[in-house]
Each structure stands twice: as structure tokens, then as C-alpha cells.
């Protein structure tokens, strides 16, 4: 396992700033885009984000701030 | 990415004060208007706000204070 | 925008004490009346309040204390 | 407005100790009786309380302690 | 009203240790038995407890610890 | 009542470490097994645990950590 | 019982870092994979994770951060 993977979850998330993520909310909706920034509560800013319902793009957002308590998971994408 | 986009979420939100936002609540309802002010809990004052249900305006508010724990996301609009 | 509108949400709410408000709860029920007082948790005392279900008055309250965590939003009315 | 009405919500509630209240819980159930005591979390002791479902008395309680987080509102009755 | 009834809710609850209670949970289920002990979060130990669904006994517990956040109310019984 | 029963709930729970318990979660699912350890939030490790849906065993777990906030109650079994 | 099993739940979880786990969320969905790291809130990073709905694999994740408050339980697998 890489050194990066053994960091604490919030540190690893912080390190991924300005990279691509897909977040899923408790309500099952997903947002895919660049994570401009994030804090320890998992509040996060996404830029150029797509909203997906069951895998289909339903909306586009230039810049959106998601309140952390709604987050189910954050998938870290490898692409920039 | 602009310098502004790399700020922490709550700082970026604070910087957007007096600009247009669309907020979506957990209940799916949206409010679109000017964000007069906001605090770190995401409590926010909106002025000249429209309430939208599935994209249709259903009410208008001169000045309304939304309790932060209901917020799903806040979309930062580019227009003043 | 007026000076008053640029205050933090809880300060603006505090300034509105003894004026008319309409509050909507998470359960969609609304209360319209005078906000006698409010604290930072958004617990509030209302006097001469009407309870509205889908816009229709269903009950009247001389004095009622609403627990803040149930609040969705508080609309600040201009009339005294 | 009376001096009493301009107190903070929890102070006003405290002042009403040993008087009649009707409390409504989030589940819509209501309890009507004497509020023997209350704390800042809105935990409260009621004595000689009636439980009402849609306005009908369904049970009587000599002494019952309600956990504050279930409270929607507390109506302060004028009678002792 | 007796002196005992004017205590704060958690103090009154504490004083009732080792006496009979009926607790109702948010899920409507009730437990009736001796309250061996309780803390300020309303976590409580019950001994010789009956579980009731709509008034009917469905299970018996020698000793059970209920997590306080599930509690709706605690009825204090007069009998030992 | 035994001396042990009059301990505070979390202390009594702590004393039961390495003994049999049945825990019920808010979702009604039950887990029966040995409680290897527990903390004040009621996070607990169970070993050799059975998962029960409406009394029927549906799965077995060698070692499982249950997050405390999901717990409804913990029944303390007398057997080791 | 082994020495390891008598550790506090969060310590035992910490010790299992870089080993296989199956986590179940409140929404019943399960994730099976390597737990790269975890914190005291049960936020955790999983690598090479499968998402399972009713036992069937529906998605694969290279690296995903799950927000701890969604966790129902974490099953510690014996295999590396």
C-alpha cells in the first residue's frame, strides 16, 4: 500500500484538493467534479460539477458548496 | 483554478456575501436570491428570494433567515 | 442593500425582536405572529400566533415557545 | 407587550414553572398538564397530564418526564 | 405541589432510582419495570422489565440498558 | 436489588465486558454474542455474534464493531 | 479470548488498519475492501472496495472515503 493511502481519512481528503471526486449524498444523488477545497466537517466546494441521478447527468454547477453532514462517501478519482 | 476557489468552503461562502445564490434544502425545495449574510453553521439571510418547487416559483420573500442544518448545498451564482 | 441586511443571521434575527415573523417548520407547518424573543439556537417565543396548514389558519396561540431545531426558516415581515 | 414577554425563550419558560402548558411533540402527540419543572434542554416534568391524539384524551399521567429533543413547541396557558 | 415535584427533571429522575417506571421510546414501544439507575443523558438500566407493543407484553428482560437518545418519555410510577 | 444493579448505566455496561449480550438496533435488527468491549458512546465489539431478523439467525460474525449511535438497547445475559 | 479482543472498540478498529473489512451503512448498503485508515469518528478510507446491494456487487471503487456517521457496523475480516 502506498504511503499516501495510510494517512488519516481527513488528511487524505485534504491532500486530494483540486482533484476530481465523485461524492454521493445520503439522498443517493451524486456530484462529480473538481473538489476545490474541503474542511474537517466534509463541507466541500466543487467546481464544474455534474449532478447525477441514477447515473444520468441532470444538472451542471459552476461552483457549489455542499454541507458536509449530507455526505455518504467521497470517491477519489485518479484523473486531475 | 483561481485563487478564490482554493479557499476553505466557509471562507469562500463568506466572500460571496451580497451576491446571488441558489440554495437547495434537504427537502428538495430551492431558494434563489441575494445572500445578505451567512455564518459558519450555514445559517443565512436571503433577500428578494424566490422559493422554487421542481423549478417553478411558488413564493417570494423579502427577507428570510434559513436555519443552516437544513441546507443541502449552496450554488454560487456569478451574477451580482 | 441596507446596513441592517448585512448583519450576521443571528444578529439580524435578534434585531427583529417584537416584530412580525412567519416561521416554517420542517414538518411544513407555519406559525405567523409576533416574535417576542429568540436565542442563538433559534428557540423563539411567539405571541398572538396563528398556526397555518397549507395557508389555512387551524389554531391560535396566545404565547408559544418553539424549539429551535424544528425551524426551517423565519421570514421577517415588514409590518410591526 | 408585557415585560415578561420580552425575556429570552428559556427564561420565559423557566418563569412559567408550576403553571399549565400544552406541549406538542414532533410525532404530533400533545400533552396537557402542569409543568412542574423544565431545564435548558427542554426536558420537562409534567404532573396530572393528559395525552391527546388529534385533540382526544387517550391517557392520563400522574408524573411524566419528557425528553426535550422530542418537543416541537410548548404553549403557555394562562390558567394556573 | 409537593417539594419533590419542583426539582429539575434530571434530579427528579435521579431521585426515582430503584422505583417503577414505564418508558416510551420514539418507536412507540414501551418498557415497564424497575429503573435500577439512570444518567443525565437518560441512558437507563431496567430490571425485570416487560416490553409492550400497543399495551400487550411481548417480551421480558432480566436486565436491559436503554440508550437515552431513544427515549420519548419516562412515566414515574408510585408503586415500589 | 444487588449492589451491581445500582451502578450507573455505563459503569454497569463496562462491568459486563466479556459476557453475553443481545443488542437491538433502531432498525429492529438484533445481534447476540459476546461483548468483547464497549466505550461510553456505546460503540461495542462483539465476537462470535449472530444477526437475528425477527428472531431468526441470518448471519454470523467472527468480530464486528457496532457504532454506538445505532443502539436501541443492550440486554445483559446471565450466561458467560 | 485473545488480548487483542479486549481492547476498546476504537483502539481495536485502529489496530485493524490495512486489513480487510466489510462495512454496513444505515441504508443497508455494504462495502467490502481494505481499510486503509480510520479515525475516532469512524470516517474511513477504503481501497479496492466493492459495493454490495443485498450481497451482489454493484460497483467497484479504487479509493473511497466514507463519512463515519453513516456506519452501522464494521466487520473485521481475518484475511489480509
Short mmCIF file of N, CA, C and O in Angstrom, two decimals, chain C residues 26-65:
data_model
loop_
_atom_site.label_atom_id
_atom_site.label_comp_id
_atom_site.label_asym_id
_atom_site.label_seq_id
_atom_site.Cartn_x
_atom_site.Cartn_y
_atom_site.Cartn_z
N UNK C 26 -39.87 22.20 9.79
CA UNK C 26 -39.50 21.11 8.88
C UNK C 26 -40.72 20.32 8.45
O UNK C 26 -40.77 19.75 7.37
N UNK C 27 -41.70 20.24 9.33
CA UNK C 27 -42.93 19.49 9.05
C UNK C 27 -43.88 20.26 8.13
O UNK C 27 -45.01 19.83 7.94
N UNK C 28 -43.46 21.41 7.61
CA UNK C 28 -44.21 22.24 6.65
C UNK C 28 -45.23 23.17 7.33
O UNK C 28 -45.78 24.07 6.69
N UNK C 29 -45.53 22.92 8.62
CA UNK C 29 -46.46 23.80 9.34
C UNK C 29 -45.85 25.19 9.49
O UNK C 29 -44.64 25.33 9.65
N UNK C 30 -46.71 26.23 9.42
CA UNK C 30 -46.25 27.60 9.59
C UNK C 30 -46.92 28.27 10.79
O UNK C 30 -48.08 27.98 11.10
N UNK C 31 -46.18 29.17 11.42
CA UNK C 31 -46.70 29.98 12.51
C UNK C 31 -46.45 31.43 12.16
O UNK C 31 -45.33 31.80 11.80
N UNK C 32 -47.48 32.23 12.28
CA UNK C 32 -47.38 33.65 11.95
C UNK C 32 -47.78 34.46 13.17
O UNK C 32 -48.85 34.22 13.75
N UNK C 33 -46.93 35.38 13.61
CA UNK C 33 -47.26 36.18 14.78
C UNK C 33 -46.09 37.07 15.16
O UNK C 33 -45.17 37.27 14.37
N UNK C 34 -46.16 37.62 16.37
CA UNK C 34 -45.11 38.50 16.84
C UNK C 34 -44.02 37.63 17.49
O UNK C 34 -44.33 36.74 18.28
N UNK C 35 -42.75 37.88 17.13
CA UNK C 35 -41.65 37.15 17.75
C UNK C 35 -41.20 37.93 18.98
O UNK C 35 -40.48 38.91 18.88
N UNK C 36 -41.66 37.50 20.16
CA UNK C 36 -41.34 38.22 21.40
C UNK C 36 -39.86 38.17 21.72
O UNK C 36 -39.28 39.14 22.20
N UNK C 37 -39.28 37.01 21.46
CA UNK C 37 -37.84 36.89 21.71
C UNK C 37 -37.32 35.63 21.04
O UNK C 37 -38.10 34.77 20.61
N UNK C 38 -35.99 35.55 20.93
CA UNK C 38 -35.35 34.45 20.21
C UNK C 38 -33.94 34.31 20.79
O UNK C 38 -33.36 35.27 21.28
N UNK C 39 -33.40 33.07 20.75
CA UNK C 39 -32.00 32.91 21.18
C UNK C 39 -31.17 32.33 20.02
O UNK C 39 -31.70 32.13 18.93
N UNK C 40 -29.89 32.09 20.29
CA UNK C 40 -28.98 31.73 19.20
C UNK C 40 -29.24 30.33 18.64
O UNK C 40 -28.75 29.98 17.57
N UNK C 41 -30.01 29.54 19.34
CA UNK C 41 -30.38 28.20 18.88
C UNK C 41 -31.63 28.27 18.01
O UNK C 41 -32.07 27.28 17.45
N UNK C 42 -32.20 29.50 17.92
CA UNK C 42 -33.47 29.76 17.21
C UNK C 42 -34.69 29.24 17.97
O UNK C 42 -35.77 29.12 17.39
N UNK C 43 -34.52 28.93 19.28
CA UNK C 43 -35.70 28.81 20.13
C UNK C 43 -36.38 30.17 20.09
O UNK C 43 -35.70 31.19 20.18
N UNK C 44 -37.71 30.23 19.96
CA UNK C 44 -38.34 31.54 19.94
C UNK C 44 -39.71 31.54 20.62
O UNK C 44 -40.40 30.52 20.68
N UNK C 45 -40.04 32.70 21.19
CA UNK C 45 -41.36 32.90 21.78
C UNK C 45 -42.19 33.66 20.77
O UNK C 45 -41.76 34.71 20.28
N UNK C 46 -43.37 33.16 20.48
CA UNK C 46 -44.29 33.90 19.63
C UNK C 46 -45.52 34.26 20.43
O UNK C 46 -45.99 33.47 21.25
N UNK C 47 -46.06 35.45 20.20
CA UNK C 47 -47.31 35.84 20.84
C UNK C 47 -48.35 36.13 19.77
O UNK C 47 -48.00 36.57 18.66
N UNK C 48 -49.61 35.87 20.13
CA UNK C 48 -50.72 36.08 19.19
C UNK C 48 -50.39 35.42 17.84
O UNK C 48 -50.41 36.05 16.79
N UNK C 49 -50.10 34.13 17.92
CA UNK C 49 -49.65 33.40 16.73
C UNK C 49 -50.78 32.57 16.12
O UNK C 49 -51.62 32.02 16.83
N UNK C 50 -50.78 32.52 14.80
CA UNK C 50 -51.69 31.64 14.06
C UNK C 50 -50.91 30.45 13.53
O UNK C 50 -49.80 30.61 13.03
N UNK C 51 -51.49 29.27 13.62
CA UNK C 51 -50.88 28.08 13.01
C UNK C 51 -51.54 27.87 11.66
O UNK C 51 -52.76 27.83 11.56
N UNK C 52 -50.73 27.70 10.62
CA UNK C 52 -51.28 27.54 9.27
C UNK C 52 -50.85 26.21 8.67
O UNK C 52 -49.65 25.87 8.69
N UNK C 53 -51.81 25.47 8.14
CA UNK C 53 -51.51 24.27 7.36
C UNK C 53 -51.90 24.58 5.92
O UNK C 53 -53.07 24.86 5.65
N UNK C 54 -50.95 24.54 5.03
CA UNK C 54 -51.19 24.87 3.61
C UNK C 54 -51.95 26.19 3.46
O UNK C 54 -52.91 26.28 2.69
N UNK C 55 -51.52 27.17 4.27
CA UNK C 55 -52.06 28.52 4.12
C UNK C 55 -53.35 28.80 4.88
O UNK C 55 -53.81 29.94 4.94
N UNK C 56 -53.94 27.77 5.48
CA UNK C 56 -55.20 27.95 6.22
C UNK C 56 -54.95 27.97 7.73
O UNK C 56 -54.25 27.09 8.25
N UNK C 57 -55.57 28.96 8.42
CA UNK C 57 -55.40 29.04 9.88
C UNK C 57 -56.12 27.86 10.54
O UNK C 57 -57.31 27.64 10.31
N UNK C 58 -55.40 27.08 11.35
CA UNK C 58 -56.02 25.93 12.02
C UNK C 58 -56.04 26.08 13.54
O UNK C 58 -56.71 25.33 14.23
N UNK C 59 -55.26 27.04 14.07
CA UNK C 59 -55.25 27.23 15.52
C UNK C 59 -54.67 28.60 15.85
O UNK C 59 -53.98 29.21 15.03
N UNK C 60 -54.97 29.06 17.08
CA UNK C 60 -54.43 30.33 17.57
C UNK C 60 -53.74 30.09 18.91
O UNK C 60 -54.20 29.29 19.71
N UNK C 61 -52.65 30.80 19.12
CA UNK C 61 -51.87 30.64 20.34
C UNK C 61 -51.60 32.00 20.96
O UNK C 61 -51.11 32.90 20.28
N UNK C 62 -51.89 32.13 22.24
CA UNK C 62 -51.58 33.38 22.94
C UNK C 62 -50.08 33.56 23.07
O UNK C 62 -49.50 34.58 22.72
N UNK C 63 -49.44 32.49 23.56
CA UNK C 63 -48.00 32.54 23.77
C UNK C 63 -47.44 31.13 23.62
O UNK C 63 -47.86 30.23 24.34
N UNK C 64 -46.50 30.95 22.71
CA UNK C 64 -45.97 29.62 22.44
C UNK C 64 -44.45 29.71 22.25
O UNK C 64 -43.94 30.68 21.68
N UNK C 65 -43.75 28.69 22.78
CA UNK C 65 -42.29 28.64 22.64
C UNK C 65 -41.95 27.50 21.68
O UNK C 65 -42.28 26.34 21.95
#
